[in-house]
Coordinates of C-alpha atoms in Angstrom, one line a residue:
X1 CA -0.4 0.4 -0.1
X2 CA 1.3 3.9 -0.6
X3 CA 2.1 6.0 1.2
X4 CA -0.9 8.3 0.3
X5 CA -3.7 5.5 0.1
X6 CA -2.1 4.3 3.6
X7 CA -3.3 8.4 4.5
X8 CA -6.7 7.6 2.4
X9 CA -7.3 5.0 4.4
X10 CA -7.0 7.0 7.4
X11 CA -7.2 10.3 7.0
X12 CA -11.2 10.1 8.0
X13 CA -9.2 9.3 12.4
X14 CA -6.8 12.2 11.5
X15 CA -9.5 14.4 10.7
X16 CA -11.5 13.4 13.5
X17 CA -7.5 14.0 15.9
X18 CA -7.9 17.5 14.9
X19 CA -11.1 18.3 15.0
X20 CA -10.0 17.1 19.4
X21 CA -6.6 19.3 19.2
X22 CA -8.8 22.2 17.3
X23 CA -11.5 22.1 19.8
X24 CA -8.6 22.4 22.8
X25 CA -7.1 24.8 21.1
X26 CA -10.4 27.7 20.3
X27 CA -10.9 26.8 24.3
X28 CA -8.0 28.2 25.0
X29 CA -8.5 31.3 22.7
X30 CA -12.4 31.6 23.5
X31 CA -11.4 31.6 27.7
X32 CA -8.0 33.5 26.5
X33 CA -10.1 35.9 24.6
X34 CA -12.3 36.6 27.7
X35 CA -10.2 37.3 30.3
X36 CA -8.3 38.9 28.4
X37 CA -5.2 36.7 28.9
X38 CA -3.6 33.8 27.8
X39 CA -1.9 33.2 31.2
X40 CA -5.7 33.6 33.2
X41 CA -7.1 31.7 30.1
X42 CA -4.4 27.9 31.1
X43 CA -4.8 28.5 34.9
X44 CA -8.6 27.7 34.0
X45 CA -8.2 25.1 32.0
X46 CA -5.4 23.5 35.0
X47 CA -8.2 23.9 37.9
X48 CA -10.9 22.9 35.8
X49 CA -10.0 19.5 33.4
X50 CA -13.2 18.5 33.9
X51 CA -15.5 21.0 31.6
X52 CA -12.6 21.4 29.8
X53 CA -12.0 18.3 28.5
X54 CA -16.0 17.6 28.6
X55 CA -16.1 20.9 26.9
X56 CA -13.6 19.9 23.4
X57 CA -16.7 16.7 23.2
X58 CA -18.9 19.0 22.7
X59 CA -16.6 21.3 20.5
X60 CA -15.7 18.1 18.3
X61 CA -18.6 16.4 18.2
X62 CA -20.3 20.0 16.8
X63 CA -17.0 19.9 13.7
X64 CA -18.3 15.9 13.0
X65 CA -22.3 16.3 12.5
X66 CA -20.8 20.2 10.5
X67 CA -19.0 18.0 8.3
X68 CA -21.2 15.7 8.7
X69 CA -24.0 17.8 6.9
X70 CA -21.3 19.8 3.9
X71 CA -19.1 16.8 3.4
X72 CA -16.3 19.9 2.4
X73 CA -13.3 19.7 4.9
X74 CA -12.6 23.2 3.8
X75 CA -15.7 24.8 4.1
X76 CA -17.1 22.7 7.3
X77 CA -13.7 23.6 9.6
X78 CA -13.5 27.3 8.1
X79 CA -17.1 27.4 9.3
X80 CA -16.4 25.3 12.9
X81 CA -13.4 28.0 13.7
X82 CA -14.6 31.5 12.8
X83 CA -18.4 30.7 14.2
X84 CA -16.2 29.4 17.1
X85 CA -13.9 32.6 17.0
X86 CA -16.2 34.8 16.4
X87 CA -18.3 33.7 20.3
X88 CA -15.3 34.6 21.5
X89 CA -14.9 38.1 20.3
X90 CA -18.7 38.4 20.9
X91 CA -18.7 37.3 24.4
X92 CA -15.5 38.5 25.2
X93 CA -16.9 42.7 24.3
X94 CA -20.5 41.3 26.1
X95 CA -18.2 40.2 29.5
X96 CA -16.6 44.0 29.5
X97 CA -19.7 45.8 29.0
X98 CA -22.5 43.7 30.1
X99 CA -20.6 42.3 33.5
X100 CA -22.5 37.7 31.2
X101 CA -21.4 36.2 29.1
X102 CA -23.1 35.6 25.2
X103 CA -26.4 34.3 25.6
X104 CA -28.5 32.1 23.4
X105 CA -30.7 35.4 23.3
X106 CA -28.8 37.6 21.5
X107 CA -28.9 35.5 19.1
X108 CA -32.2 37.2 18.4
X109 CA -29.9 40.1 17.8
X110 CA -27.9 39.8 15.2
X111 CA -30.3 41.5 12.1
X112 CA -28.9 43.9 14.3
X113 CA -25.2 43.8 13.6
X114 CA -25.0 47.4 12.5
X115 CA -25.7 49.4 15.4
X116 CA -23.4 47.0 17.4
X117 CA -20.9 47.2 16.0
X118 CA -21.3 51.0 16.1
X119 CA -20.0 50.5 20.1
X120 CA -17.1 48.4 19.6
X121 CA -14.0 49.4 18.4
X122 CA -13.4 49.9 15.0
X123 CA -9.5 47.8 15.1
X124 CA -10.2 45.1 16.8
X125 CA -13.6 44.4 14.1
X126 CA -11.1 44.4 11.1
X127 CA -8.5 42.1 13.2
X128 CA -11.0 38.7 14.0
X129 CA -12.5 39.7 9.5
X130 CA -8.7 39.1 9.2
X131 CA -8.6 36.6 10.9
X132 CA -10.9 34.5 9.7
X133 CA -10.3 34.9 6.4
X134 CA -7.2 33.8 6.9
X135 CA -8.7 30.7 8.6
X136 CA -10.0 30.3 5.5
X137 CA -7.0 30.5 3.2
X138 CA -4.6 28.1 5.3
X139 CA -8.0 25.5 5.6
X140 CA -8.3 25.9 1.9
X141 CA -4.1 26.1 0.8
X142 CA -3.8 23.1 3.6
X143 CA -6.5 20.7 2.5
X144 CA -5.9 20.9 -0.7
X145 CA -1.5 19.8 -0.4
X146 CA -3.1 16.8 1.6
X147 CA -5.7 16.0 -0.5
X148 CA -8.8 16.8 1.5
X149 CA -10.4 18.6 0.1
X150 CA -13.3 16.7 -1.7
X151 CA -15.1 14.7 -0.1
X152 CA -13.8 14.0 3.4
X153 CA -16.2 10.8 4.6
X154 CA -18.2 7.9 3.8
X155 CA -21.7 7.8 4.7
X156 CA -21.9 5.7 7.5
X157 CA -19.7 8.0 9.1
X158 CA -21.6 11.2 7.9
X159 CA -25.0 9.3 9.1
X160 CA -23.6 8.7 12.6
X161 CA -21.9 12.5 12.8
X162 CA -25.6 14.3 11.9
X163 CA -27.2 11.6 14.8
X164 CA -24.8 12.1 17.6
X165 CA -25.0 16.4 17.1
X166 CA -28.7 16.1 16.5
X167 CA -28.5 14.2 20.1
X168 CA -26.4 15.4 21.1
X169 CA -27.9 19.8 20.4
X170 CA -31.6 18.1 21.5
X171 CA -29.8 17.0 25.0
X172 CA -29.2 20.6 26.2
X173 CA -32.6 21.2 26.0
X174 CA -32.6 19.7 29.4
X175 CA -30.5 20.8 30.5
X176 CA -31.3 22.7 33.1
X177 CA -34.4 19.7 34.2
X178 CA -32.4 19.2 37.5
X179 CA -34.0 15.5 37.3
X180 CA -32.8 14.7 34.3
X181 CA -30.1 13.0 32.6
X182 CA -28.3 16.4 32.1
X183 CA -28.5 17.5 34.1
X184 CA -27.2 14.9 37.1
X185 CA -23.6 14.5 34.0
X186 CA -23.2 17.7 34.4
X187 CA -23.1 17.3 38.2
X188 CA -21.0 14.5 37.7
X189 CA -17.9 17.1 35.8
X190 CA -17.8 19.5 38.3
X191 CA -20.5 21.8 35.9
X192 CA -22.3 24.3 38.6
X193 CA -26.0 26.7 37.2
X194 CA -24.3 29.7 39.6
X195 CA -28.5 30.7 38.3
X196 CA -27.4 33.5 41.3
X197 CA -24.7 35.2 38.3
X198 CA -24.0 34.8 34.5
X199 CA -20.3 36.7 35.3
X200 CA -19.6 33.7 37.2
X201 CA -21.3 31.2 35.4
X202 CA -19.1 31.6 32.3
X203 CA -15.6 32.4 34.4
X204 CA -16.1 29.3 36.7
X205 CA -17.9 26.9 33.7
X206 CA -16.3 29.0 30.2
X207 CA -18.3 30.5 27.6
X208 CA -19.4 27.1 25.0
X209 CA -21.0 26.0 28.6
X210 CA -22.5 29.3 30.6
X211 CA -24.3 29.3 27.1
X212 CA -26.0 25.7 26.8
X213 CA -26.5 26.3 30.0
X214 CA -28.5 29.2 28.7
X215 CA -30.8 26.9 26.5
X216 CA -33.4 25.4 29.1
X217 CA -35.0 28.6 29.7
X218 CA -37.5 28.3 33.3
X219 CA -40.4 31.4 33.4
X220 CA -40.6 31.1 36.6
X221 CA -40.1 28.3 39.5
X222 CA -43.4 28.2 40.1
X223 CA -43.4 29.5 44.6
X224 CA -45.4 27.0 46.8
X225 CA -48.9 27.3 47.1
X226 CA -50.1 28.4 43.7
X227 CA -54.0 27.6 43.2
X228 CA -55.9 29.0 42.0
X229 CA -58.2 28.8 44.8
X230 CA -54.9 30.6 46.5
X231 CA -54.9 33.0 43.4
X232 CA -58.4 34.0 44.0
X233 CA -58.2 34.9 47.5
X234 CA -55.0 37.0 46.9
X235 CA -57.6 39.1 43.9
X236 CA -60.3 39.6 46.6
X237 CA -57.3 40.7 49.7
X238 CA -55.9 43.4 46.9
X239 CA -59.6 44.5 45.9
X240 CA -60.2 45.2 49.2
X241 CA -56.7 47.6 49.5
X242 CA -57.6 48.9 46.1
X243 CA -61.3 49.9 47.5
X244 CA -59.1 51.9 50.6
X245 CA -56.6 53.1 48.6
X246 CA -59.0 54.8 45.9
X247 CA -61.5 56.1 49.3
X248 CA -58.6 59.6 48.5
X249 CA -58.6 59.2 45.2
X250 CA -60.0 62.1 42.9
X251 CA -60.1 60.9 39.1
X252 CA -61.9 57.5 38.0
X253 CA -61.0 57.8 34.6
X254 CA -57.0 58.1 33.7
X255 CA -58.4 58.6 29.6
X256 CA -58.4 62.4 30.1
X257 CA -54.5 62.2 31.2
X258 CA -51.7 62.1 29.2
X259 CA -48.6 59.4 30.2
X260 CA -45.1 59.5 28.9
X261 CA -42.1 57.5 30.2
X262 CA -39.4 58.4 29.3
X263 CA -36.4 56.2 29.6
X264 CA -33.3 58.7 28.8
X265 CA -30.8 55.5 28.1
X266 CA -27.4 55.6 30.5
X267 CA -28.9 58.9 32.4
X268 CA -27.5 58.9 35.6
X269 CA -25.4 61.2 37.9
X270 CA -21.9 61.2 37.9
X271 CA -21.5 63.3 40.6
X272 CA -23.5 60.1 43.4
X273 CA -19.9 57.8 42.2
X274 CA -18.0 57.0 44.8
X275 CA -14.2 58.3 44.6
X276 CA -15.4 60.6 41.4
X277 CA -15.0 64.1 41.4
X278 CA -16.6 66.4 38.8
X279 CA -14.7 69.7 38.2
X280 CA -18.4 70.9 37.8
X281 CA -22.0 69.8 38.1
X282 CA -23.6 68.8 34.5
X283 CA -26.8 68.8 35.6
X284 CA -28.1 71.7 37.1
X285 CA -32.0 71.5 36.0
X286 CA -32.2 68.6 36.3
X287 CA -31.1 68.7 40.2
X288 CA -33.9 71.6 40.9
X289 CA -36.5 69.6 39.1
X290 CA -35.9 66.6 40.8
X291 CA -35.3 69.0 44.1
X292 CA -39.5 70.2 43.7
X293 CA -41.1 67.4 42.6
X294 CA -41.5 63.7 43.0
X295 CA -37.7 62.2 42.5
X296 CA -35.3 60.1 43.5
X297 CA -32.7 57.2 43.0
X298 CA -33.6 54.2 41.1
X299 CA -32.8 50.5 42.4
X300 CA -31.8 49.6 38.7
X301 CA -31.2 45.8 37.4
X302 CA -28.5 46.0 35.2
X303 CA -24.5 47.8 35.3
X304 CA -23.5 49.1 31.3
X305 CA -26.2 47.6 29.9
X306 CA -29.7 45.9 30.1
X307 CA -31.9 49.3 29.0
X308 CA -34.8 46.0 28.2
X309 CA -35.5 44.8 31.5
X310 CA -35.4 49.0 33.5
X311 CA -38.3 49.2 30.7
X312 CA -39.9 46.1 30.7
X313 CA -39.9 46.0 34.8
X314 CA -41.1 50.0 34.9
X315 CA -44.2 49.3 31.8
X316 CA -45.0 45.5 33.4
X317 CA -44.6 46.5 36.8
X318 CA -42.6 42.7 37.3
X319 CA -39.6 42.5 39.1
X320 CA -36.8 40.6 37.0
X321 CA -34.9 38.7 40.6
X322 CA -38.0 36.2 40.4
X323 CA -37.7 34.8 37.3
X324 CA -35.1 31.8 37.1
X325 CA -31.9 32.9 36.5
X326 CA -31.7 31.7 33.1
X327 CA -34.7 34.0 31.4
X328 CA -32.2 36.5 31.6
X329 CA -34.2 39.0 29.0
X330 CA -37.6 38.9 28.9
X331 CA -38.3 40.9 26.1
X332 CA -36.0 39.2 23.4
X333 CA -37.2 35.5 25.6
X334 CA -41.1 35.9 27.4
X335 CA -43.9 38.2 26.5
X336 CA -42.7 37.6 22.5
X337 CA -44.0 34.1 23.2
X338 CA -47.2 34.9 26.3
X339 CA -50.4 34.8 24.5
X340 CA -51.0 38.2 26.9
X341 CA -48.2 40.3 28.5
X342 CA -50.2 42.4 31.0
X343 CA -48.2 46.5 30.6
X344 CA -49.2 49.6 32.1
X345 CA -50.8 50.1 28.6
X346 CA -53.9 48.0 29.4
X347 CA -55.2 50.9 31.5
X348 CA -54.9 53.8 28.3
X349 CA -57.5 53.6 25.2
X350 CA -54.8 55.2 23.3
X351 CA -50.8 55.0 23.5
X352 CA -48.1 55.2 20.8
X353 CA -44.1 54.6 21.0
X354 CA -41.2 56.3 20.2
X355 CA -37.5 55.0 20.1
X356 CA -35.0 56.9 18.0
X357 CA -32.8 53.7 17.4
X358 CA -34.5 51.2 15.8
X359 CA -37.4 49.1 16.5
X360 CA -35.6 45.3 15.5
X361 CA -33.3 46.3 19.4
X362 CA -34.3 44.3 21.7
X363 CA -38.2 42.9 19.4
X364 CA -39.4 45.5 20.5
X365 CA -41.8 45.9 17.6
X366 CA -43.0 42.7 18.5
X367 CA -43.2 42.8 22.7
X368 CA -44.5 46.3 21.5
X369 CA -47.7 45.1 19.9
X370 CA -47.7 42.7 23.0
X371 CA -48.0 45.4 24.8
X372 CA -51.3 47.0 22.3
X373 CA -48.9 49.7 21.1
X374 CA -50.8 51.6 18.2
X375 CA -47.5 53.1 16.8
X376 CA -44.0 52.4 17.4
X377 CA -42.0 55.5 15.4
X378 CA -38.2 54.4 15.2
X379 CA -35.2 55.0 13.2
X380 CA -37.0 52.1 11.1
X381 CA -40.2 54.0 10.1
X382 CA -41.4 54.5 6.7
X383 CA -43.6 56.2 5.4
X384 CA -47.1 57.6 7.9
X385 CA -44.9 56.1 11.2
X386 CA -41.0 57.5 9.6
X387 CA -39.7 59.3 13.0
X388 CA -40.2 62.9 12.9
X389 CA -37.1 64.7 14.2
X390 CA -34.0 62.6 13.5
X391 CA -31.2 65.5 13.6
X392 CA -28.4 63.9 15.0
X393 CA -26.4 65.7 18.3
X394 CA -23.4 67.5 17.0
X395 CA -20.6 64.8 16.0
X396 CA -22.3 61.6 17.2
X397 CA -23.6 58.5 15.3
X398 CA -27.1 58.8 18.0
X399 CA -30.5 60.9 17.5
X400 CA -30.8 63.7 20.0
X401 CA -32.9 64.2 22.8
X402 CA -33.7 67.9 21.7
X403 CA -35.0 65.5 18.5
X404 CA -36.5 62.9 20.8
X405 CA -38.5 64.6 23.1
X406 CA -40.2 66.8 19.7
X407 CA -41.0 63.6 18.4
X408 CA -43.5 63.4 21.9
X409 CA -44.4 66.7 22.6
X410 CA -46.0 66.2 18.3
X411 CA -47.3 62.9 19.7
X412 CA -49.2 65.1 21.9
X413 CA -50.6 67.6 20.1
X414 CA -52.5 64.3 18.3
X415 CA -55.0 64.1 20.9
X416 CA -56.8 66.3 22.3
X417 CA -57.8 63.8 25.1
X418 CA -54.7 62.3 26.9
X419 CA -52.4 58.9 26.0
X420 CA -50.1 56.6 27.7
X421 CA -46.2 57.7 25.3
X422 CA -43.6 56.1 25.8
X423 CA -40.0 57.5 24.8
X424 CA -36.9 55.5 24.9
X425 CA -33.7 58.1 24.2
X426 CA -30.3 57.5 22.9
X427 CA -28.0 60.3 23.1
X428 CA -25.9 58.7 26.0
X429 CA -25.6 55.8 24.4
X430 CA -21.6 54.9 24.6
X431 CA -19.2 54.7 22.9
X432 CA -18.7 57.3 24.9
X433 CA -15.8 59.2 23.0
X434 CA -15.7 62.0 20.4
X435 CA -19.6 62.4 20.3
X436 CA -19.1 66.2 21.4
X437 CA -17.9 68.9 19.6
X438 CA -16.1 70.0 22.9
X439 CA -15.7 68.9 26.8
X440 CA -16.2 70.8 29.5
X441 CA -15.6 69.1 32.9
X442 CA -12.6 67.1 34.2
X443 CA -13.0 64.2 36.3
X444 CA -11.0 62.9 38.6
X445 CA -10.3 59.8 41.3
X446 CA -9.6 55.9 41.6
X447 CA -13.3 56.1 39.5
X448 CA -12.0 56.7 36.5
X449 CA -8.6 55.8 36.3
X450 CA -9.3 53.4 33.1
X451 CA -11.8 55.8 31.8
X452 CA -11.1 59.8 31.9
X453 CA -11.3 60.1 28.4
X454 CA -14.9 58.3 27.9
X455 CA -15.8 59.8 31.0
X456 CA -15.7 63.4 30.3
X457 CA -17.6 63.2 27.1
X458 CA -20.1 61.1 29.2
X459 CA -20.6 63.8 31.0
X460 CA -20.8 66.7 28.6
X461 CA -24.1 64.3 27.3
X462 CA -25.1 64.5 30.9
X463 CA -24.9 68.5 30.1
X464 CA -26.2 68.6 27.1
X465 CA -29.1 66.0 27.9
X466 CA -29.6 68.3 31.3
X467 CA -30.8 71.9 28.7
X468 CA -33.0 69.2 26.7
X469 CA -34.4 68.2 29.2
X470 CA -35.2 71.5 31.1
X471 CA -36.8 72.7 27.8
X472 CA -38.6 70.1 27.3
X473 CA -40.6 70.2 31.0
X474 CA -41.4 74.0 30.3
X475 CA -42.9 73.1 26.8
X476 CA -45.4 70.3 28.1
X477 CA -46.1 73.6 31.5
X478 CA -47.4 75.5 28.5
X479 CA -49.9 73.0 27.5
X480 CA -53.6 73.3 28.5
X481 CA -54.2 69.3 29.4
X482 CA -53.2 66.8 32.2
X483 CA -49.6 65.7 31.5
X484 CA -47.6 63.4 33.5
X485 CA -43.8 63.1 32.5
X486 CA -42.1 59.7 34.2
X487 CA -38.1 60.2 33.3
X488 CA -35.8 57.8 34.4
X489 CA -32.3 57.0 33.8
X490 CA -32.1 52.3 33.4
X491 CA -28.8 52.4 34.1
X492 CA -24.7 53.4 34.5
X493 CA -23.0 53.9 32.0
X494 CA -19.8 50.6 32.3
X495 CA -16.9 53.3 32.6
X496 CA -16.4 53.0 36.0
X497 CA -14.0 51.6 38.3
X498 CA -14.3 47.6 38.3
X499 CA -13.0 47.0 41.5
X500 CA -15.9 49.1 43.2
X501 CA -17.9 47.2 42.1
X502 CA -18.8 45.0 45.1
X503 CA -17.4 47.9 47.4
X504 CA -20.6 50.1 45.8
X505 CA -22.6 47.9 44.6
X506 CA -25.8 49.1 46.3
X507 CA -24.4 53.2 44.1
X508 CA -23.8 51.2 41.1
X509 CA -27.0 50.6 40.2
X510 CA -28.6 53.6 41.6
X511 CA -29.4 55.7 38.6
X512 CA -31.8 58.3 38.8
X513 CA -35.7 59.8 38.3
X514 CA -38.5 61.9 38.8
X515 CA -42.1 62.0 38.6
X516 CA -43.6 65.5 36.6
X517 CA -47.0 66.5 37.1
X518 CA -47.2 69.4 33.8
X519 CA -49.2 73.0 35.4
X520 CA -52.1 72.1 34.6
X521 CA -52.6 68.5 35.9
X522 CA -51.9 70.1 38.7
X523 CA -53.5 73.3 38.7
X524 CA -56.9 70.9 38.4
X525 CA -56.8 67.5 40.1
X526 CA -54.4 65.7 38.7
X527 CA -51.6 66.0 39.6
X528 CA -49.7 67.0 42.6
X529 CA -46.4 68.1 43.5
X530 CA -44.1 66.2 44.9
X531 CA -45.0 62.8 47.6
X532 CA -41.7 62.7 49.3
X533 CA -43.2 59.3 51.1
X534 CA -41.1 55.9 49.8
X535 CA -40.0 57.6 47.4
X536 CA -36.3 58.4 48.1
X537 CA -34.8 54.6 46.5
X538 CA -38.1 53.1 44.0
X539 CA -37.7 49.8 42.5
X540 CA -38.1 50.2 38.5
X541 CA -40.8 47.6 39.6
X542 CA -43.0 50.3 41.3
X543 CA -41.6 53.0 39.0
X544 CA -45.8 52.8 38.5
X545 CA -47.6 52.7 41.8
X546 CA -46.3 56.3 42.3
X547 CA -47.7 57.6 39.0
X548 CA -50.2 57.0 39.5
X549 CA -50.8 58.0 42.9
X550 CA -48.7 61.7 41.9
X551 CA -52.0 61.9 39.2
X552 CA -54.4 61.3 42.0
X553 CA -56.0 57.8 40.1
X554 CA -57.5 55.7 41.1
X555 CA -55.8 52.3 41.2
X556 CA -57.1 48.4 40.5
X557 CA -56.4 44.7 42.8
X558 CA -53.6 45.0 40.4
X559 CA -51.9 47.9 41.2
X560 CA -53.4 48.3 45.2
X561 CA -50.7 45.1 45.3
X562 CA -47.5 47.0 43.6
X563 CA -49.1 50.6 45.7
X564 CA -47.7 48.3 48.6
X565 CA -44.8 46.4 47.4
X566 CA -43.5 50.1 46.9
X567 CA -44.5 51.9 50.5
X568 CA -44.2 48.3 52.2
X569 CA -41.1 46.3 51.2
X570 CA -37.5 47.4 50.1
X571 CA -36.8 48.3 47.0
X572 CA -36.2 45.5 44.4
X573 CA -33.8 44.8 41.3
X574 CA -31.9 41.4 41.0
X575 CA -28.3 41.4 42.9
X576 CA -24.6 40.5 40.0
X577 CA -22.8 40.3 43.6
X578 CA -23.3 37.0 43.6
X579 CA -26.4 36.1 45.8
X580 CA -29.3 34.8 44.5
X581 CA -31.3 36.6 46.9
X582 CA -32.4 39.9 45.5
X583 CA -31.3 43.1 45.9
X584 CA -32.7 44.9 48.4
X585 CA -32.5 49.1 48.8
X586 CA -34.2 50.4 52.1
X587 CA -34.9 54.5 52.3
X588 CA -31.9 55.5 54.2
X589 CA -30.2 53.8 50.8
X590 CA -29.5 50.4 52.6
X591 CA -28.9 47.5 51.8
X592 CA -31.1 44.6 53.8
X593 CA -31.6 40.9 53.3
X594 CA -35.2 38.6 53.1
X595 CA -34.1 37.3 56.2
X596 CA -34.4 40.9 57.9
X597 CA -38.4 41.4 56.6
X598 CA -41.0 41.2 59.0
X599 CA -44.4 39.2 58.9
X600 CA -46.8 41.7 56.9
X601 CA -43.7 42.0 55.0
X602 CA -43.1 38.9 53.6
X603 CA -46.9 38.6 53.2
X604 CA -46.8 40.6 50.3
X605 CA -43.1 40.1 48.8
X606 CA -45.0 36.7 48.4
X607 CA -48.0 37.4 47.2
X608 CA -45.9 40.0 44.2
X609 CA -44.3 36.5 43.7
X610 CA -47.5 34.3 43.4
X611 CA -48.8 37.3 41.5
X612 CA -46.0 37.4 38.4
X613 CA -46.1 33.5 38.2
X614 CA -49.2 33.3 37.8
X615 CA -49.1 36.9 34.8
X616 CA -46.4 34.8 33.1
X617 CA -45.1 31.4 34.2
X618 CA -48.5 29.0 35.1
X619 CA -51.9 29.9 34.6
X620 CA -53.3 33.4 34.1
X621 CA -56.2 32.2 37.3
X622 CA -55.4 36.5 37.3
X623 CA -56.0 37.6 34.3
X624 CA -59.4 35.8 33.3
X625 CA -61.4 38.5 36.6
X626 CA -60.7 42.0 37.2
X627 CA -57.6 41.7 38.8
X628 CA -55.5 43.5 36.0
X629 CA -58.2 46.7 35.5
X630 CA -60.1 48.9 37.4
X631 CA -63.7 48.1 38.3

């Protein structure tokens, strides 16, 4: 037998060995991209040998399956390696900016590749593209030299590869079923779920396993005692609470009022950031507004990202920390699949949404349909739904707050009566480089030692928002109709020294908010000036209850429950600092814990969890009666 014939005889086995070696190397590369250096990646390999070898087997089987389908080694191998490189690169970027790994739910954002790429340095993208092209060239040339460019596997090997790969992939959908074979196998290998922290899951299990672990999504674990009878009891309880609250509320028809929710992208007061000094106050006008109206800080479940999660909690009054840790983004993973998604929009006959960016981001088009919005204007909109104001702010690629507010004002004028308007802005979105003509602020302090220039640029953007917001409020005050605005920042920008995160967990999850009723509303009994009680620190899930109180609006049993959550429970959010509990913060801005809740507080907490389960993952018993609507 000639050398060439002998090589061809053994080539399938050599190819399989090659898949294993490639997978081992790729895993180290992916881990190095995530950790920032090869030394840390090798240390992870040593520390997690079983997970590393298991991950190698997974990737090798995927490579085998791809080759079995395509049966052209240079094509399948190029595709496999390039996909892993892109996976590693995107994962590293998300870990940098969001402190969480790439997840299956993020794949729905692939249609927004242009917008996402604008947030990443051009040089990094170019390097990644060059590496991917080199992989294709090397595979084509190298495998040609080895005479392996033609058909690779015989039919039995191809069938086995497809079947085994398919079975393996389907098994991933049973990973989080604790009593299943797959879950037990993962447990024996030392793979932990790290339900309290996706970042810890990626750092310990590796990004590949962290990704796989998030395929099997559980919306929410069923709380103890869930039943139709229990939900009927809760409905009756909070109907009584609503009756008591409504004795002191004067407004019964919310459709006489206009309510505007404004999500101010990445807005937070930099002067409150620990160990950071700003040369001058960048937001004096918003600060004055906050001093004279209902205001405080909103406890956010995100840092550096997660905009849609805060929007979800504000709109629905549900809380992210009750959901399974595998459900990280309700907008993409939950709402589009719900038969009925309940939100503040249900209280209004007319509701319109505006977002000064692409509409497909976070599947907002699908989500807003579920929320009942009649129109959604965004940068993708055309014809009658086209945005009316699209001027970008100075050198920025994003539409400025001036234009965003003008779009909202246009919508206010379209209806004589009341309506609900949702506006999500983009001006202060990352990246924070060279966006403005000049920067008037100087930043000092250890919190800004790594990103001083970006923080300076970001602060200039806040100052521009400050001017735009005051001008917007002044225009509302001139309108002869009752208008109330909930204005809030969704999260802090991921600019500050990460060493401070664990120490200042609470402060770094507190963007600003205020609720403002215009002059007409205050003069005609549709709004108040300032609510002081329980307004200092508010969870995003409880803001709507505070808004309804500001508007003197009678409440349904559901919003009676949320009012109890607002008044009697600490503000709550998901905790990013290695805890299975919620991040709870009292009105003194001090972190507290579930174990510190009184019996009456615990009762409200458990009722709230049962209601959330019923409306999202349960039988929706409460959706069949008047629990959600004003009787």
